[in-house]
GROMACS .gro file of C-alpha atoms in nm:
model
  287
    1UNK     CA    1   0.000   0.000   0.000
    2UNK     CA    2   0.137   0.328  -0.103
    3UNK     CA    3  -0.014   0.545   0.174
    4UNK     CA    4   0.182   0.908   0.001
    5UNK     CA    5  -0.066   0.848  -0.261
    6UNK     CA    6  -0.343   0.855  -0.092
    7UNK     CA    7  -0.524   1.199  -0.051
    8UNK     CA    8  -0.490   1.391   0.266
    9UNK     CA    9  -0.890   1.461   0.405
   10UNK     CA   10  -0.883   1.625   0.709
   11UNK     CA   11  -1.097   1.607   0.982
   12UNK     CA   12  -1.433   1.436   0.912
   13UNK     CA   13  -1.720   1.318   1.111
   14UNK     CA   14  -1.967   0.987   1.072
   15UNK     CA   15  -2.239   1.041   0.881
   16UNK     CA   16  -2.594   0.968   1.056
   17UNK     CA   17  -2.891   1.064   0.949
   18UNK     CA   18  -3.003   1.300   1.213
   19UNK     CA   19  -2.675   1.508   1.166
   20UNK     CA   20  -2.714   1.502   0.748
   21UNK     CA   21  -2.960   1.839   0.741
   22UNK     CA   22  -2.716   2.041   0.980
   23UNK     CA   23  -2.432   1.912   0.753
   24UNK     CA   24  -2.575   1.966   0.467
   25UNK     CA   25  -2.607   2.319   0.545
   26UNK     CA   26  -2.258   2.364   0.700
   27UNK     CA   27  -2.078   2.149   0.439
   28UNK     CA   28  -1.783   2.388   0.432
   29UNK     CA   29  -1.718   2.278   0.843
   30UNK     CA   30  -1.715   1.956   0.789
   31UNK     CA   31  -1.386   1.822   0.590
   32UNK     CA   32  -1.523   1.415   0.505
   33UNK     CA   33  -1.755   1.227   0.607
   34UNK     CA   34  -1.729   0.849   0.713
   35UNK     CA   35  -2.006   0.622   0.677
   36UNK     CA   36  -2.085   0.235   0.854
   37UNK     CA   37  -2.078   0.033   0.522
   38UNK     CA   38  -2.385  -0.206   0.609
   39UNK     CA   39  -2.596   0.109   0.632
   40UNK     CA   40  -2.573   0.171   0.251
   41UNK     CA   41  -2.537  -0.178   0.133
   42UNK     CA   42  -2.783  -0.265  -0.144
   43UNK     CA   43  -3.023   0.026   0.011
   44UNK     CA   44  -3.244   0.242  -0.153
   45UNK     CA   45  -3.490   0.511  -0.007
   46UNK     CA   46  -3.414   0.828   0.233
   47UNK     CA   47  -3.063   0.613   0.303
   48UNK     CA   48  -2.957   0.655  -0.100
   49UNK     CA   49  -3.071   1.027  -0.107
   50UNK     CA   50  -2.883   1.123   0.201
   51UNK     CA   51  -2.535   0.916   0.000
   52UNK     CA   52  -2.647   1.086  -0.304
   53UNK     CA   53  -2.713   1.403  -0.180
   54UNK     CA   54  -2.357   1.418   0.000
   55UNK     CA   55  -2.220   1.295  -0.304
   56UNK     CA   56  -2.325   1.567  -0.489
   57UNK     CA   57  -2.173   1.811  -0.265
   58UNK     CA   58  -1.842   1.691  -0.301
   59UNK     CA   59  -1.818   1.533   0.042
   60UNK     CA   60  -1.546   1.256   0.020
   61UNK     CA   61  -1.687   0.921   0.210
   62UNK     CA   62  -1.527   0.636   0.344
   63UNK     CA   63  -1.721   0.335   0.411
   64UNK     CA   64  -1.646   0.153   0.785
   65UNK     CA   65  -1.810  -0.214   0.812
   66UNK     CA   66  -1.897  -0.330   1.123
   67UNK     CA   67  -1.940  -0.729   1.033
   68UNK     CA   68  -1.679  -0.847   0.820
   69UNK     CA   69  -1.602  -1.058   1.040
   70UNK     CA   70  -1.217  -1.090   0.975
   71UNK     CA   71  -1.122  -1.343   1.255
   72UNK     CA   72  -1.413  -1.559   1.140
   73UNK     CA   73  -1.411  -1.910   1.020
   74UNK     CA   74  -1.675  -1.864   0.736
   75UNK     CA   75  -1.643  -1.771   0.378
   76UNK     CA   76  -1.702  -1.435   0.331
   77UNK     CA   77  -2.048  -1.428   0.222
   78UNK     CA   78  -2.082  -1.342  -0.163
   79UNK     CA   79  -2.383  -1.132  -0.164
   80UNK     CA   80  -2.194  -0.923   0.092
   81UNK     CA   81  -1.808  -0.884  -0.153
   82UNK     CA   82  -2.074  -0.803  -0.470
   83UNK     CA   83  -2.295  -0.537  -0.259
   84UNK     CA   84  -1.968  -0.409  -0.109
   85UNK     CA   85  -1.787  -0.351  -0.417
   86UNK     CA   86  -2.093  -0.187  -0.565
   87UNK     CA   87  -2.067   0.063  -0.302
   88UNK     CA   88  -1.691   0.133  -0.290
   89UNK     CA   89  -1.743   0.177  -0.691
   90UNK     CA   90  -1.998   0.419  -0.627
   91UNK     CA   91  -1.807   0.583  -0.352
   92UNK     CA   92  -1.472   0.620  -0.563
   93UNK     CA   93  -1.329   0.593  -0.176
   94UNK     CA   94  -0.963   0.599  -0.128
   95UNK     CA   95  -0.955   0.323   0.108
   96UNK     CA   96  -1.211   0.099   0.332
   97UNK     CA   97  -1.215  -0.032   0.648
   98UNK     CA   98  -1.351  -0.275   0.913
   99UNK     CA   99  -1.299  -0.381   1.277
  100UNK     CA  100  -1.015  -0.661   1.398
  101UNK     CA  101  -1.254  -0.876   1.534
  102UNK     CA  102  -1.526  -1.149   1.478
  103UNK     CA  103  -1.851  -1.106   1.448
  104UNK     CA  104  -2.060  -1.430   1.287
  105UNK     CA  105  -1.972  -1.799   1.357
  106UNK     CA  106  -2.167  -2.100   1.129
  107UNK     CA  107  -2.379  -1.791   0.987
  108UNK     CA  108  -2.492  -1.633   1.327
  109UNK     CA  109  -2.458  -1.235   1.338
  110UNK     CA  110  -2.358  -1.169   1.675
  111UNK     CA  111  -2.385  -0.757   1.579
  112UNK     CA  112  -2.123  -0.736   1.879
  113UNK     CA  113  -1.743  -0.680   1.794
  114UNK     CA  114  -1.613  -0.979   1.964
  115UNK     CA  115  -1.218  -0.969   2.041
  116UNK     CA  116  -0.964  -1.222   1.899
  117UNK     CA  117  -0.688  -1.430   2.121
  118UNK     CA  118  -0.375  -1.287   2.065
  119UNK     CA  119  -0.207  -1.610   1.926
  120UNK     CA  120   0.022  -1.683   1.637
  121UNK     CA  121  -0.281  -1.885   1.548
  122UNK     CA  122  -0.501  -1.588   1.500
  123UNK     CA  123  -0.234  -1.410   1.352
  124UNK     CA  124  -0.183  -1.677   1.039
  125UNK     CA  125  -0.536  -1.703   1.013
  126UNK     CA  126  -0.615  -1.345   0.985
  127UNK     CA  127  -0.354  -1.271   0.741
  128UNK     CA  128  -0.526  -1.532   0.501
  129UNK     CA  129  -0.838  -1.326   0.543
  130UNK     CA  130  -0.715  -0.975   0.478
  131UNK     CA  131  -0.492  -1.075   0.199
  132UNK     CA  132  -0.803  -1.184   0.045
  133UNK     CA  133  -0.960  -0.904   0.106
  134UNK     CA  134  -0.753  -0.667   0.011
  135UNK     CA  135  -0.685  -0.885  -0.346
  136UNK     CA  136  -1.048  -0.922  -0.388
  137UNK     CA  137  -1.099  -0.501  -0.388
  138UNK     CA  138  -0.773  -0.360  -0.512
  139UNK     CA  139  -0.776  -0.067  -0.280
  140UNK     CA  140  -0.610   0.015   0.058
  141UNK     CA  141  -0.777  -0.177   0.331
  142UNK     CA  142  -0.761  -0.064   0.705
  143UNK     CA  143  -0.785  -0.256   0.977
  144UNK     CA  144  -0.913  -0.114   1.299
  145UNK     CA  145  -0.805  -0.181   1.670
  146UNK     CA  146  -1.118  -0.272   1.877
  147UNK     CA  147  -1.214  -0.219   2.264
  148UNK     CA  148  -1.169  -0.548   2.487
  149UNK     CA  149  -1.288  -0.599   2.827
  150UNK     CA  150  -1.130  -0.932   2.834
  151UNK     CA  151  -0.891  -1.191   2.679
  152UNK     CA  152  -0.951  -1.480   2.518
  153UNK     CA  153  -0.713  -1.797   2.607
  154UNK     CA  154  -0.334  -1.713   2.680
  155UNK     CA  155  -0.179  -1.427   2.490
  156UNK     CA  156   0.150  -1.486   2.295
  157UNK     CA  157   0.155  -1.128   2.278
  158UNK     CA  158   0.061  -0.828   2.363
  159UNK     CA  159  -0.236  -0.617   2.194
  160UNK     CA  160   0.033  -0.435   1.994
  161UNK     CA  161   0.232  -0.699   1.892
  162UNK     CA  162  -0.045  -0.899   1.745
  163UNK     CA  163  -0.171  -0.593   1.540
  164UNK     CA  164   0.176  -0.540   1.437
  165UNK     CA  165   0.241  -0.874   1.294
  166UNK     CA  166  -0.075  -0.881   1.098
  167UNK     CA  167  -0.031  -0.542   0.949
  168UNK     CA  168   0.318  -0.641   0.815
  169UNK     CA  169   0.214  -0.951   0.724
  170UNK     CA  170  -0.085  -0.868   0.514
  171UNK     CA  171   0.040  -0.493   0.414
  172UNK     CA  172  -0.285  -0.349   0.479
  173UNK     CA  173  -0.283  -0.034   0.675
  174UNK     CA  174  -0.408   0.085   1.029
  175UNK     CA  175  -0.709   0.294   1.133
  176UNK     CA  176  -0.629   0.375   1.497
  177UNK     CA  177  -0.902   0.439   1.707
  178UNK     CA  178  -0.735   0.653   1.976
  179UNK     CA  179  -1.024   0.625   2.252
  180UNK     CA  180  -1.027   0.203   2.225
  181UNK     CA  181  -0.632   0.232   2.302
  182UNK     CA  182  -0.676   0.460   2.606
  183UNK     CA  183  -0.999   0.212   2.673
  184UNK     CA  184  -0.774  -0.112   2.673
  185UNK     CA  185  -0.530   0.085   2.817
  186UNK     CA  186  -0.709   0.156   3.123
  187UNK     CA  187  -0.917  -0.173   3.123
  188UNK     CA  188  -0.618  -0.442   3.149
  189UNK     CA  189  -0.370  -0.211   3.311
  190UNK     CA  190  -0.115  -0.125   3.036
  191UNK     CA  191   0.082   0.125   2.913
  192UNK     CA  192  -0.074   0.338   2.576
  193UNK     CA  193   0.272   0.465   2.491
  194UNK     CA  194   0.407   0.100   2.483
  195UNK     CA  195   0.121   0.040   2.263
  196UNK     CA  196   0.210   0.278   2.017
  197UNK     CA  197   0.541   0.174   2.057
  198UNK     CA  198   0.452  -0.165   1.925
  199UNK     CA  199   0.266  -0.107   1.635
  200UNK     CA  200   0.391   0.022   1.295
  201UNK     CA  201   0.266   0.398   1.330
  202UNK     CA  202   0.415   0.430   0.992
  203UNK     CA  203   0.142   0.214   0.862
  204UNK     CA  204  -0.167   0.440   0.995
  205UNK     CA  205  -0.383   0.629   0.769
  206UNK     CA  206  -0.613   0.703   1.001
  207UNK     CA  207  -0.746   0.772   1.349
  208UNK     CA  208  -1.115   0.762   1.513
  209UNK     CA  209  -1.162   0.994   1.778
  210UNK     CA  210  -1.480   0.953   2.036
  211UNK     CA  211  -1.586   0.920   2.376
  212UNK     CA  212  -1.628   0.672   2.660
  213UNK     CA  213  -1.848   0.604   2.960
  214UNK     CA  214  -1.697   0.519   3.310
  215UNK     CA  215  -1.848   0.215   3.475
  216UNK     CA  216  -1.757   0.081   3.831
  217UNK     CA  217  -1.573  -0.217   3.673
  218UNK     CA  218  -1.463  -0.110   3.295
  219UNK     CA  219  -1.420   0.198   3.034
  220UNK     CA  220  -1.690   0.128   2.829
  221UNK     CA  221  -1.614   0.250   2.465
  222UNK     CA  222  -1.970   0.399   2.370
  223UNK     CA  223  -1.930   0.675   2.132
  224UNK     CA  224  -2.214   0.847   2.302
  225UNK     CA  225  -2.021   1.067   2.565
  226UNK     CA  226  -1.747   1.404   2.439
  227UNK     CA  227  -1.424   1.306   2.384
  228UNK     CA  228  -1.235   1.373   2.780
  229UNK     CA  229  -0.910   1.493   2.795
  230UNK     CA  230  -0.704   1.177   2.855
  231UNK     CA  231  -0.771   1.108   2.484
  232UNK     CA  232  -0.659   1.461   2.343
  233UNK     CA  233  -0.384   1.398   2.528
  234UNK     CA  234  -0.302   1.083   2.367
  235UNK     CA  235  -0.416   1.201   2.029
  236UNK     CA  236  -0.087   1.435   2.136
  237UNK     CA  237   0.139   1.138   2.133
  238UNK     CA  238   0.028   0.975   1.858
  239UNK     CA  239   0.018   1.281   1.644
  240UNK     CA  240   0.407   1.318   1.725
  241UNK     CA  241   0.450   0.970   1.579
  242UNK     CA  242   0.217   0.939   1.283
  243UNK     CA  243   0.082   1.173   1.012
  244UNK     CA  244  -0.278   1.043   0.929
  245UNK     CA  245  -0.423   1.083   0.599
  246UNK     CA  246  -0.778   1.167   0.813
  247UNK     CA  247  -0.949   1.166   1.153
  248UNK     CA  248  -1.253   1.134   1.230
  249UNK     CA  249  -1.483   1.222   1.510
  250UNK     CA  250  -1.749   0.943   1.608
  251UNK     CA  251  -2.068   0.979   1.770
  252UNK     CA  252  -2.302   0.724   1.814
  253UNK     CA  253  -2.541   0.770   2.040
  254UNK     CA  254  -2.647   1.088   2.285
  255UNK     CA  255  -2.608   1.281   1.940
  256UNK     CA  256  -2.602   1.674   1.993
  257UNK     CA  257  -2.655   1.921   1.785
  258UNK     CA  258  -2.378   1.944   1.473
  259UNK     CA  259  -2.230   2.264   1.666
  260UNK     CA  260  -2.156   2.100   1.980
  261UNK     CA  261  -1.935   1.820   1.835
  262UNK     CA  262  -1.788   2.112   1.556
  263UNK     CA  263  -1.672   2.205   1.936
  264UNK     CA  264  -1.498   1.891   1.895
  265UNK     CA  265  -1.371   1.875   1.536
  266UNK     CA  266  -1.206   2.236   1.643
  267UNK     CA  267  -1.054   2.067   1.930
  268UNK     CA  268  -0.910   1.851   1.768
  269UNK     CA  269  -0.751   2.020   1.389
  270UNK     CA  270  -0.588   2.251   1.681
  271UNK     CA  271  -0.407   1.947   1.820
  272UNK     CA  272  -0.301   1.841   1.456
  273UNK     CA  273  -0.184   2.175   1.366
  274UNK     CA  274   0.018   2.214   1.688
  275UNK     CA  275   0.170   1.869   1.613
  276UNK     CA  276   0.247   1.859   1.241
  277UNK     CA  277   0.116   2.051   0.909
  278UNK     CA  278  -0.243   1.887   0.871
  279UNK     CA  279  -0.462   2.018   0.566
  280UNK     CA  280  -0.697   2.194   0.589
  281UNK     CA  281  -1.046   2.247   0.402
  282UNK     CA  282  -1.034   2.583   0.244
  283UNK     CA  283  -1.281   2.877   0.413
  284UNK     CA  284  -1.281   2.581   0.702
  285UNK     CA  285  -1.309   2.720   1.053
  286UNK     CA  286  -1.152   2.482   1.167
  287UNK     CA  287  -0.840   2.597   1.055
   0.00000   0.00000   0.00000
């Protein structure tokens, strides 16, 4: 993957459908927007206006999946590759992406982002998968770090190790979801700097920012809270090892209105400027 070729975007937010109006008339704030792939899938109605209506206003979009399912045993389903590549066509998107998880056994949908054992196992068997993937598409594929609240068997390695091997291993690249490393981080005890440390940083191409939600026993990752300042902070570090091609702002759930989480997007271009030359849309103010 040749990530200097691929087109720097700024910082975007997840399109949902209660936020489309608001960005629709404050396009210019708002530098790309990121959509969850299954959404738009095959789907016609207010869904296919909304993508064609963004479309038309020169928004570039990124599809997300939630159920690949790339530590899954089953095929890859073929309704789901031809509906997917349909989309990405459509989308002319500069890369893809989906979650390092599982999330379907013998053709069950669990709809939860279950996390993988961190075994040389998983590793080989993930590879396979991604290669495919990536072969199947002929565009950059990311692969996404997920939240864990607790591990499967006996680890061979840590977190970052395991997401390092497969990344070299496959040559896809990295979306790094900032909040799920402070999450796991702060769930299990570790170091986020060692985290970073272990993982190719040279390999992202971009980050997810969003919030959490503190429970007695766990940081939930919930993209329904504001993003709290442990995570600028690390956003900080990883910004002094990495130059993303985008970042994006994810919320969820407890949406506000488009100006409170522009609040946000503000928040967090400052950090990027501060910490290297990140674009900028132009007549942004977010600049």
């Amino acid at each position: 993957m040749d990530q200097a070729s691929l087109p720097q975007l700024g910082v975007g937010l997840g399109l949902r459908r209660q936020l489309f109006p608001d960005i629709k008339a404050n396009h210019d704030r708002v530098d790309w927007l990121e959509i969850i792939t299954e959404n738009y899938m095959g789907k016609g109605g207010r869904r296919r206006q909304i993508l064609d209506e963004a479309l038309e206003l020169g928004f570039p979009i990124v599809p997300h999946g939630l159920t690949l399912s790339l530590g899954g045993t089953d095929p890859f389903p073929k309704d789901y590759l031809q509906e997917l590549a349909a989309l990405l066509e459509k989308l002319n998107s500069p890369w893809f992406s989906d979650h390092l998880c599982f999330t379907s056994h013998q053709g069950m949908q669990f709809y939860e982002l279950m996390p993988l054992p961190y075994t040389w196992e998983a590793v080989h068997h993930v590879v396979q998968r991604i290669r495919f993937i990536q072969d199947r598409f002929g565009i950059p594929f990311l692969i996404e770090n997920a939240s864990a609240y607790a591990l499967l068997g006996k680890p061979e390695m840590t977190e970052g190790q395991f997401i390092g091997e497969i990344v070299e291993r496959s040559g896809c690249g990295l979306l790094l979801d900032v909040n799920n490393v402070y999450v796991n981080a702060r769930n299990f005890n570790t170091d986020p700097l060692t985290f970073l440390a272990q993982i190719p940083m040279e390999r992202v191409v971009q980050l997810h920012m969003a919030g959490h939600r503190r429970d007695a026993a766990f940081i939930v990752d919930t993209h329904g809270e504001a993003i709290c300042e442990e995570v600028y902070d690390l956003l900080s570090e990883v910004l002094k090892r990495t130059q993303p091609c985008g970042i994006l702002l994810e919320r969820d759930s407890n949406i506000p209105a488009l100006s409170e989480l522009q609040g946000e997007m503000v928040r967090i271009r400052r950090i990027a400027r501060e910490a290297q030359d990140f674009p900028a849309t132009e007549g942004s103010p977010l600049c």
